[in-house]
CSV table of C-alpha atoms in Angstrom, one decimal:
chain,number,residue,atom,x,y,z
A,920,UNK,CA,130.6,59.2,102.8
A,921,UNK,CA,129.1,59.9,106.3
A,922,UNK,CA,126.5,62.6,106.6
A,923,UNK,CA,127.7,65.7,108.3
A,924,UNK,CA,125.1,65.1,111.1
A,925,UNK,CA,126.3,61.5,111.7
A,926,UNK,CA,128.7,60.0,114.2
A,927,UNK,CA,130.5,56.7,113.2
A,928,UNK,CA,127.8,56.1,110.6
A,929,UNK,CA,125.0,56.7,113.1
A,930,UNK,CA,122.6,59.6,112.5
A,931,UNK,CA,122.7,62.2,115.2
A,932,UNK,CA,119.6,64.4,115.7
A,933,UNK,CA,120.1,68.0,116.8
A,934,UNK,CA,119.1,68.7,120.3
A,935,UNK,CA,115.6,70.2,120.4
A,936,UNK,CA,115.3,73.3,122.5
A,937,UNK,CA,112.3,73.3,124.9
A,938,UNK,CA,111.3,76.7,123.7
A,939,UNK,CA,111.7,78.6,120.4
A,940,UNK,CA,114.7,80.8,120.0
A,941,UNK,CA,114.2,84.4,121.2
A,942,UNK,CA,114.9,86.8,118.4
A,943,UNK,CA,114.5,90.6,117.9
A,944,UNK,CA,114.6,91.3,114.2
A,945,UNK,CA,115.3,94.8,113.0
A,946,UNK,CA,116.1,96.7,109.8
A,947,UNK,CA,119.8,96.7,108.8
A,948,UNK,CA,120.3,100.4,109.7
A,949,UNK,CA,118.5,100.1,113.1
A,950,UNK,CA,120.3,102.0,115.9
A,951,UNK,CA,123.1,103.1,113.5
A,952,UNK,CA,123.6,106.8,113.4
A,953,UNK,CA,122.8,108.6,110.1
A,954,UNK,CA,121.0,105.6,108.8
A,955,UNK,CA,117.9,106.0,106.7
A,956,UNK,CA,116.4,102.8,108.2
A,957,UNK,CA,115.3,104.3,111.5
A,958,UNK,CA,111.7,103.3,111.9
A,959,UNK,CA,109.9,105.2,114.7
A,960,UNK,CA,112.2,106.2,117.5
A,961,UNK,CA,115.6,108.1,117.4
A,962,UNK,CA,118.8,106.2,117.4
A,963,UNK,CA,119.3,106.5,121.1
A,964,UNK,CA,116.0,104.9,121.8
A,965,UNK,CA,116.6,102.2,119.3
A,966,UNK,CA,119.9,101.4,121.1
A,967,UNK,CA,118.1,101.1,124.4
A,968,UNK,CA,115.7,98.7,122.9
A,969,UNK,CA,118.6,96.6,121.6
A,970,UNK,CA,120.2,96.6,125.0
A,971,UNK,CA,117.0,95.5,126.8
A,972,UNK,CA,116.4,92.7,124.3
A,973,UNK,CA,120.0,91.4,124.7
A,974,UNK,CA,119.7,91.6,128.5
A,975,UNK,CA,116.8,89.3,128.3
A,976,UNK,CA,118.5,86.7,126.2
A,977,UNK,CA,117.3,87.7,122.7
A,978,UNK,CA,119.5,87.4,119.6
A,979,UNK,CA,119.6,90.5,117.5
A,980,UNK,CA,119.0,89.8,113.8
A,981,UNK,CA,119.3,92.5,111.1
A,982,UNK,CA,117.2,92.0,108.0
A,983,UNK,CA,115.8,88.8,106.7
A,984,UNK,CA,112.2,87.6,106.9
A,985,UNK,CA,110.2,87.9,110.1
A,986,UNK,CA,109.1,84.4,111.4
A,987,UNK,CA,105.5,84.9,112.5
A,988,UNK,CA,105.3,81.2,113.5
A,989,UNK,CA,108.0,81.8,116.3
A,990,UNK,CA,106.0,83.1,119.3
A,991,UNK,CA,109.3,84.4,120.8
A,992,UNK,CA,110.3,86.5,117.8
A,993,UNK,CA,109.7,90.3,118.0
A,994,UNK,CA,110.6,92.8,115.4
A,995,UNK,CA,110.5,96.4,114.4
A,996,UNK,CA,109.7,97.8,110.9
A,997,UNK,CA,109.5,94.4,109.3
A,998,UNK,CA,106.6,95.4,107.1
A,999,UNK,CA,108.2,98.5,105.7
A,1000,UNK,CA,107.7,97.4,102.1
A,1001,UNK,CA,103.9,97.3,102.6
A,1002,UNK,CA,101.8,100.4,103.3
A,1003,UNK,CA,100.5,100.7,106.8
A,1004,UNK,CA,96.9,100.7,105.5
A,1005,UNK,CA,97.5,97.4,103.7
A,1006,UNK,CA,99.1,95.9,106.7
A,1007,UNK,CA,96.1,97.0,108.9
A,1008,UNK,CA,93.7,95.5,106.3
A,1009,UNK,CA,95.4,92.1,106.4
A,1010,UNK,CA,95.5,92.1,110.2
A,1011,UNK,CA,91.8,93.1,110.4
A,1012,UNK,CA,90.9,90.1,108.1
A,1013,UNK,CA,92.9,87.7,110.3
A,1014,UNK,CA,91.4,89.1,113.5
A,1015,UNK,CA,87.9,89.0,112.2
A,1016,UNK,CA,87.1,92.7,112.7
A,1017,UNK,CA,85.8,95.2,110.1
A,1018,UNK,CA,87.5,98.4,108.9
A,1019,UNK,CA,85.9,101.3,107.2
A,1020,UNK,CA,85.3,100.7,103.5
A,1021,UNK,CA,87.5,102.5,101.1
A,1022,UNK,CA,85.9,104.2,98.0
A,1023,UNK,CA,87.1,105.6,94.7
A,1024,UNK,CA,87.0,109.3,93.9
A,1025,UNK,CA,84.2,108.6,91.4
A,1026,UNK,CA,82.2,106.8,94.1
A,1027,UNK,CA,82.7,109.8,96.5
A,1028,UNK,CA,81.3,112.2,93.9
A,1029,UNK,CA,78.3,110.0,93.1
A,1030,UNK,CA,77.3,109.0,96.6
A,1031,UNK,CA,75.3,111.0,99.2
A,1032,UNK,CA,77.2,109.3,102.0
A,1033,UNK,CA,79.8,111.1,104.2
A,1034,UNK,CA,83.4,110.2,103.8
A,1035,UNK,CA,86.7,110.8,105.5
A,1036,UNK,CA,89.6,111.9,103.2
A,1037,UNK,CA,92.9,111.0,104.8
A,1038,UNK,CA,96.6,110.3,104.0
A,1039,UNK,CA,97.0,106.7,105.3
A,1040,UNK,CA,100.3,107.1,107.0
A,1041,UNK,CA,99.7,110.5,108.6
A,1042,UNK,CA,100.1,110.6,112.4
A,1043,UNK,CA,98.4,112.4,115.3
A,1044,UNK,CA,95.0,112.8,113.4
A,1045,UNK,CA,96.5,115.1,110.9
A,1046,UNK,CA,95.6,115.3,107.2
A,1047,UNK,CA,92.0,114.2,107.8
A,1048,UNK,CA,88.9,116.0,106.3
A,1049,UNK,CA,85.2,115.1,106.7
A,1050,UNK,CA,83.4,115.4,103.4
A,1051,UNK,CA,79.6,115.7,103.8
A,1052,UNK,CA,78.2,117.7,100.9
A,1053,UNK,CA,78.6,117.4,97.2
A,1054,UNK,CA,80.2,120.8,97.1
A,1055,UNK,CA,82.8,119.8,99.7
A,1056,UNK,CA,83.6,116.7,97.7
A,1057,UNK,CA,84.1,118.5,94.4
A,1058,UNK,CA,86.2,121.2,96.0
A,1059,UNK,CA,88.4,118.6,97.8
A,1060,UNK,CA,89.0,116.5,94.8
A,1061,UNK,CA,89.8,119.5,92.6
A,1062,UNK,CA,92.2,120.8,95.2
A,1063,UNK,CA,93.9,117.4,95.6
A,1064,UNK,CA,94.2,117.0,91.8
A,1065,UNK,CA,95.7,120.5,91.3
A,1066,UNK,CA,98.3,120.2,94.1
A,1067,UNK,CA,101.2,122.5,93.4
A,1068,UNK,CA,99.5,123.8,90.2
A,1069,UNK,CA,96.9,125.8,92.2
A,1070,UNK,CA,99.0,128.9,91.6
A,1071,UNK,CA,98.3,128.6,87.9
A,1072,UNK,CA,94.6,129.4,88.6
A,1073,UNK,CA,95.7,133.0,89.4
A,1074,UNK,CA,97.0,135.9,87.4
A,1075,UNK,CA,98.4,138.8,89.3
A,1076,UNK,CA,96.6,137.5,92.4
A,1077,UNK,CA,93.2,137.3,90.6
A,1078,UNK,CA,91.4,134.0,90.1
A,1079,UNK,CA,90.7,132.8,86.5
A,1080,UNK,CA,87.0,132.1,87.0
A,1081,UNK,CA,86.5,130.4,83.6
A,1082,UNK,CA,89.3,127.9,84.3
A,1083,UNK,CA,88.0,127.2,87.8
A,1084,UNK,CA,84.5,126.4,86.4
A,1085,UNK,CA,86.0,124.1,83.8
A,1086,UNK,CA,88.0,122.2,86.5
A,1087,UNK,CA,84.9,121.7,88.7
A,1088,UNK,CA,82.9,120.5,85.7
A,1089,UNK,CA,85.5,118.0,84.8
A,1090,UNK,CA,85.8,116.7,88.4
A,1091,UNK,CA,82.0,116.3,88.6
A,1092,UNK,CA,82.1,114.2,85.4
A,1093,UNK,CA,85.0,112.1,86.8
A,1094,UNK,CA,87.3,113.5,84.1
A,1095,UNK,CA,90.8,113.7,85.6
A,1096,UNK,CA,92.6,114.5,82.4
A,1097,UNK,CA,93.2,118.2,82.7
A,1098,UNK,CA,96.8,119.4,82.0
A,1099,UNK,CA,96.9,121.0,85.5
A,1100,UNK,CA,95.9,117.8,87.2
A,1101,UNK,CA,98.4,115.6,89.1
A,1102,UNK,CA,96.6,112.2,89.6
A,1103,UNK,CA,99.6,111.0,91.7
A,1104,UNK,CA,98.8,113.7,94.2
A,1105,UNK,CA,95.1,112.6,94.4
A,1106,UNK,CA,96.3,109.0,94.9
A,1107,UNK,CA,98.0,109.9,98.1
A,1108,UNK,CA,94.5,110.2,99.6
A,1109,UNK,CA,92.1,107.5,100.5
A,1110,UNK,CA,88.3,108.0,101.0
A,1111,UNK,CA,86.7,106.0,103.8
A,1112,UNK,CA,83.2,105.7,105.1
A,1113,UNK,CA,82.6,108.1,108.0
A,1114,UNK,CA,81.8,106.1,111.1
A,1115,UNK,CA,79.7,108.3,113.4
A,1116,UNK,CA,80.1,107.5,117.1
A,1117,UNK,CA,77.4,107.7,119.7
A,1118,UNK,CA,76.8,110.8,121.8
A,1119,UNK,CA,77.6,114.5,121.5
A,1120,UNK,CA,81.3,114.1,121.1
A,1121,UNK,CA,83.5,112.3,118.6
A,1122,UNK,CA,85.1,109.3,120.4
A,1123,UNK,CA,87.5,106.4,119.9
A,1124,UNK,CA,88.7,103.5,122.0
A,1125,UNK,CA,92.4,102.7,122.2
A,1126,UNK,CA,93.8,99.4,123.5
A,1127,UNK,CA,97.6,99.1,124.2
A,1128,UNK,CA,98.7,95.5,123.7
A,1129,UNK,CA,102.0,93.8,123.3
A,1130,UNK,CA,103.2,91.2,120.8
A,1131,UNK,CA,102.4,88.4,123.3
A,1132,UNK,CA,98.8,89.4,123.2
A,1133,UNK,CA,98.8,90.9,126.7
A,1134,UNK,CA,96.6,94.0,127.1
A,1135,UNK,CA,98.3,96.7,129.3
A,1136,UNK,CA,95.6,99.4,129.4
A,1137,UNK,CA,92.7,100.9,127.4
A,1138,UNK,CA,91.2,104.3,127.1
A,1139,UNK,CA,88.5,106.3,125.5
A,1140,UNK,CA,89.5,109.5,123.7
A,1141,UNK,CA,86.9,112.2,123.2
A,1142,UNK,CA,87.1,115.3,121.1
A,1143,UNK,CA,87.7,118.6,122.9
A,1144,UNK,CA,84.6,120.1,121.3
A,1145,UNK,CA,81.2,118.6,120.5
A,1146,UNK,CA,80.3,117.2,117.1
A,1147,UNK,CA,79.5,119.8,114.4
A,1148,UNK,CA,82.1,122.2,115.7
A,1149,UNK,CA,83.9,123.9,112.8
A,1150,UNK,CA,87.6,124.4,112.6
A,1151,UNK,CA,88.7,128.0,113.0
A,1152,UNK,CA,89.3,129.6,109.6
A,1153,UNK,CA,92.8,130.4,108.7
A,1154,UNK,CA,93.5,134.1,109.0
A,1155,UNK,CA,96.8,134.5,107.2
A,1156,UNK,CA,96.8,135.9,103.7
A,1157,UNK,CA,96.0,133.4,100.9
A,1158,UNK,CA,99.0,132.6,98.7
A,1159,UNK,CA,98.2,133.0,95.0
A,1160,UNK,CA,101.5,132.6,93.3
A,1161,UNK,CA,104.3,130.0,93.2
A,1162,UNK,CA,106.7,132.1,95.3
A,1163,UNK,CA,104.1,132.7,98.0
A,1164,UNK,CA,103.4,129.0,98.1
A,1165,UNK,CA,106.9,128.0,99.0
A,1166,UNK,CA,107.0,126.2,102.3
A,1167,UNK,CA,103.2,126.5,102.7
A,1168,UNK,CA,100.9,123.7,103.6
A,1169,UNK,CA,98.4,123.5,100.7
A,1170,UNK,CA,95.6,122.6,103.1
A,1171,UNK,CA,95.3,126.4,103.6
A,1172,UNK,CA,93.2,126.4,100.5
A,1173,UNK,CA,90.7,124.1,102.2
A,1174,UNK,CA,90.7,126.2,105.4
A,1175,UNK,CA,90.8,129.8,104.2
A,1176,UNK,CA,87.4,131.5,103.6
A,1177,UNK,CA,88.8,133.5,100.6
A,1178,UNK,CA,89.9,130.3,98.8
A,1179,UNK,CA,87.8,128.9,95.9
A,1180,UNK,CA,88.3,125.5,97.6
A,1181,UNK,CA,87.2,126.4,101.1
A,1182,UNK,CA,85.2,123.5,102.5
A,1183,UNK,CA,84.6,124.9,106.0
A,1184,UNK,CA,86.0,121.8,107.6
A,1185,UNK,CA,84.6,120.4,110.8
A,1186,UNK,CA,86.9,119.4,113.7
A,1187,UNK,CA,85.9,115.7,114.0
A,1188,UNK,CA,89.0,113.7,115.3
A,1189,UNK,CA,89.4,112.6,118.9
A,1190,UNK,CA,93.1,112.2,118.9
A,1191,UNK,CA,94.8,113.4,122.2
A,1192,UNK,CA,97.5,115.1,120.1
A,1193,UNK,CA,94.7,117.2,118.5
A,1194,UNK,CA,93.2,118.3,121.8
A,1195,UNK,CA,91.2,115.2,122.6
A,1196,UNK,CA,90.6,114.2,126.3
A,1197,UNK,CA,91.6,110.7,127.5
A,1198,UNK,CA,89.5,108.6,129.9
A,1199,UNK,CA,91.5,105.6,131.3
A,1200,UNK,CA,89.4,102.5,131.6
A,1201,UNK,CA,91.0,101.1,134.7
A,1202,UNK,CA,87.9,100.7,136.9
A,1203,UNK,CA,88.4,104.0,138.7
A,1204,UNK,CA,85.0,105.8,139.0
A,1205,UNK,CA,84.7,108.8,136.6
A,1206,UNK,CA,83.1,111.8,138.3
A,1207,UNK,CA,83.4,114.6,135.7
A,1208,UNK,CA,79.9,115.1,134.1
A,1209,UNK,CA,81.0,115.3,130.4
A,1210,UNK,CA,83.2,112.2,130.6
A,1211,UNK,CA,80.5,110.3,132.5
A,1212,UNK,CA,78.0,111.0,129.7
A,1213,UNK,CA,80.6,110.0,127.0
A,1214,UNK,CA,81.1,106.7,128.7
A,1215,UNK,CA,77.4,106.1,129.1
A,1216,UNK,CA,76.8,106.8,125.4
A,1217,UNK,CA,79.4,104.1,124.6
A,1218,UNK,CA,77.7,101.6,126.9
A,1219,UNK,CA,80.5,101.8,129.5
A,1220,UNK,CA,79.7,102.1,133.2
A,1221,UNK,CA,81.3,105.3,134.5
A,1222,UNK,CA,81.3,103.9,138.1
A,1223,UNK,CA,83.5,101.0,137.0
A,1224,UNK,CA,84.9,101.9,133.5
A,1225,UNK,CA,86.4,98.9,131.8
A,1226,UNK,CA,87.3,98.0,128.2
A,1227,UNK,CA,84.4,96.3,126.4
A,1228,UNK,CA,84.9,92.5,126.8
A,1229,UNK,CA,84.3,91.9,123.1
A,1230,UNK,CA,87.5,93.7,122.4
A,1231,UNK,CA,89.8,91.5,124.5
A,1232,UNK,CA,90.3,88.6,122.1
A,1233,UNK,CA,90.4,90.9,119.1
A,1234,UNK,CA,93.0,93.2,120.6
A,1235,UNK,CA,95.1,90.3,121.8
A,1236,UNK,CA,95.1,88.7,118.4
A,1237,UNK,CA,96.0,92.0,116.7
A,1238,UNK,CA,98.9,92.5,119.2
A,1239,UNK,CA,100.3,89.1,118.3
A,1240,UNK,CA,99.9,89.7,114.6
A,1241,UNK,CA,101.7,93.0,114.9
A,1242,UNK,CA,104.7,91.9,116.8
A,1243,UNK,CA,106.9,91.9,113.7
A,1244,UNK,CA,106.3,95.6,113.3
A,1245,UNK,CA,106.7,96.7,116.9
A,1246,UNK,CA,106.8,95.1,120.3
A,1247,UNK,CA,103.6,96.9,121.4
A,1248,UNK,CA,100.9,98.7,119.5
A,1249,UNK,CA,98.0,101.1,120.2
A,1250,UNK,CA,94.8,99.8,118.4
A,1251,UNK,CA,92.1,102.4,117.7
A,1252,UNK,CA,88.5,101.4,117.4
A,1253,UNK,CA,85.3,103.3,116.6
A,1254,UNK,CA,81.9,102.3,117.9
A,1255,UNK,CA,79.3,102.8,115.2
A,1256,UNK,CA,76.3,104.9,116.3
A,1257,UNK,CA,74.2,103.2,113.6
A,1258,UNK,CA,75.0,99.5,114.2
A,1259,UNK,CA,76.8,99.4,117.6
A,1260,UNK,CA,79.7,97.5,115.9
A,1261,UNK,CA,83.2,98.2,116.9
A,1262,UNK,CA,85.2,99.1,113.8
A,1263,UNK,CA,89.0,98.9,113.6
A,1264,UNK,CA,90.3,102.3,112.6
A,1265,UNK,CA,94.1,101.7,112.7
A,1266,UNK,CA,97.0,99.9,114.4
A,1267,UNK,CA,99.7,102.3,115.7
A,1268,UNK,CA,103.2,101.0,116.0
A,1269,UNK,CA,105.1,102.8,118.7
A,1270,UNK,CA,102.1,104.6,120.1
A,1271,UNK,CA,102.2,107.5,122.5
A,1272,UNK,CA,101.8,105.9,126.0
A,1273,UNK,CA,99.9,107.5,128.9
A,1274,UNK,CA,101.8,107.2,132.2
A,1275,UNK,CA,98.5,106.9,134.2
A,1276,UNK,CA,97.5,104.0,132.0
A,1277,UNK,CA,100.7,102.2,133.0
A,1278,UNK,CA,100.3,103.1,136.6
A,1279,UNK,CA,103.3,105.5,136.4
A,1280,UNK,CA,103.6,109.1,137.7
A,1281,UNK,CA,102.1,111.7,135.4
A,1282,UNK,CA,105.6,113.3,135.1
A,1283,UNK,CA,107.1,110.2,133.5
A,1284,UNK,CA,108.6,111.0,130.1
A,1285,UNK,CA,107.6,109.3,126.8
A,1286,UNK,CA,111.0,107.5,126.7
A,1287,UNK,CA,110.6,106.1,130.2
A,1288,UNK,CA,107.1,105.0,129.5
A,1289,UNK,CA,108.3,103.1,126.4
A,1290,UNK,CA,111.2,101.5,128.2
A,1291,UNK,CA,109.1,100.5,131.2
A,1292,UNK,CA,106.5,98.8,129.0
A,1293,UNK,CA,109.2,96.9,127.1
A,1294,UNK,CA,110.7,95.7,130.4
A,1295,UNK,CA,107.3,94.4,131.5
A,1296,UNK,CA,106.9,92.6,128.2
A,1297,UNK,CA,110.4,91.0,128.3
A,1298,UNK,CA,109.9,89.9,131.9
A,1299,UNK,CA,106.6,88.2,131.0
A,1300,UNK,CA,106.5,84.6,132.3
A,1301,UNK,CA,105.4,83.6,128.8
A,1302,UNK,CA,109.0,84.3,127.7
A,1303,UNK,CA,111.0,83.2,130.7
């Protein structure tokens, strides 16, 4: 019996395409209204992404396994079964760049080092707290363990002092067995080494790169206020019963001076969404005094600000490794004040794009920035 790939008994080899097949792989519910599978953008944006990929000769594939070995395959949300933090860790190892070390709650208590407590998948610099003192660490861990049971520390609005002392003593011993404790709530948080950056302000470097490894622009973000600036205390009344807690962000107990868990948090993130100031590294001279000093502290020439050359191969590799998650990413790095090393903080799929970084008018909308960048990627001579 002749083989299905034979002709009159002679074997016929399939025609080999000169280039790999162009594929855009998405979740099954992508661009489908009322689907729970939407990844980052709304359904309308997702549909526009599909249209652009089709226009440039890409086959749309829903579900399945992303083929990292096909350089012409892009995707969105193909690592959704793995936490973003684990994904970033794997990428950092392959790209040969360090990330901040993660520590257990017990290590946090026992160490004199400073740590950042954060929820890994939180966006825009939210849900991040700098823990510097032992008191801050104990209060934070107790607060995170209690979670929604905090109201049980109060009777008629008054704190049960003996119970609170017992809780702090248990946390200090590393004993997380109290009936009021919710270890799952604690496990939402990770505790990373705090990477202090050079200069008077908190800073980070962002590189926007696509899945082909092409870098589109880079920027420095600096905090609005100098280091050691404390966040403004919450002034609203402190909720002390379960009814008053409905709909409240429990972080109020870390930020309210009347709370037994008040840690007097510092404002230490440089995210633009949290008031940070961007400095585009496009070679245009920077004249403003504070921004000039920030660049100098980072070893960047303010008369010709450019991305540090050491980041170019690292960022390009991370972009290629991330193309199954999104066609372009924003990669955030911290420069260590102590060692001068550039540390990978996180890889942001579907990052907020700055129009000036792309050479677009300042009035360009977020949607138009995303679509314009995708057009540039799909028109790349690497793909055509």
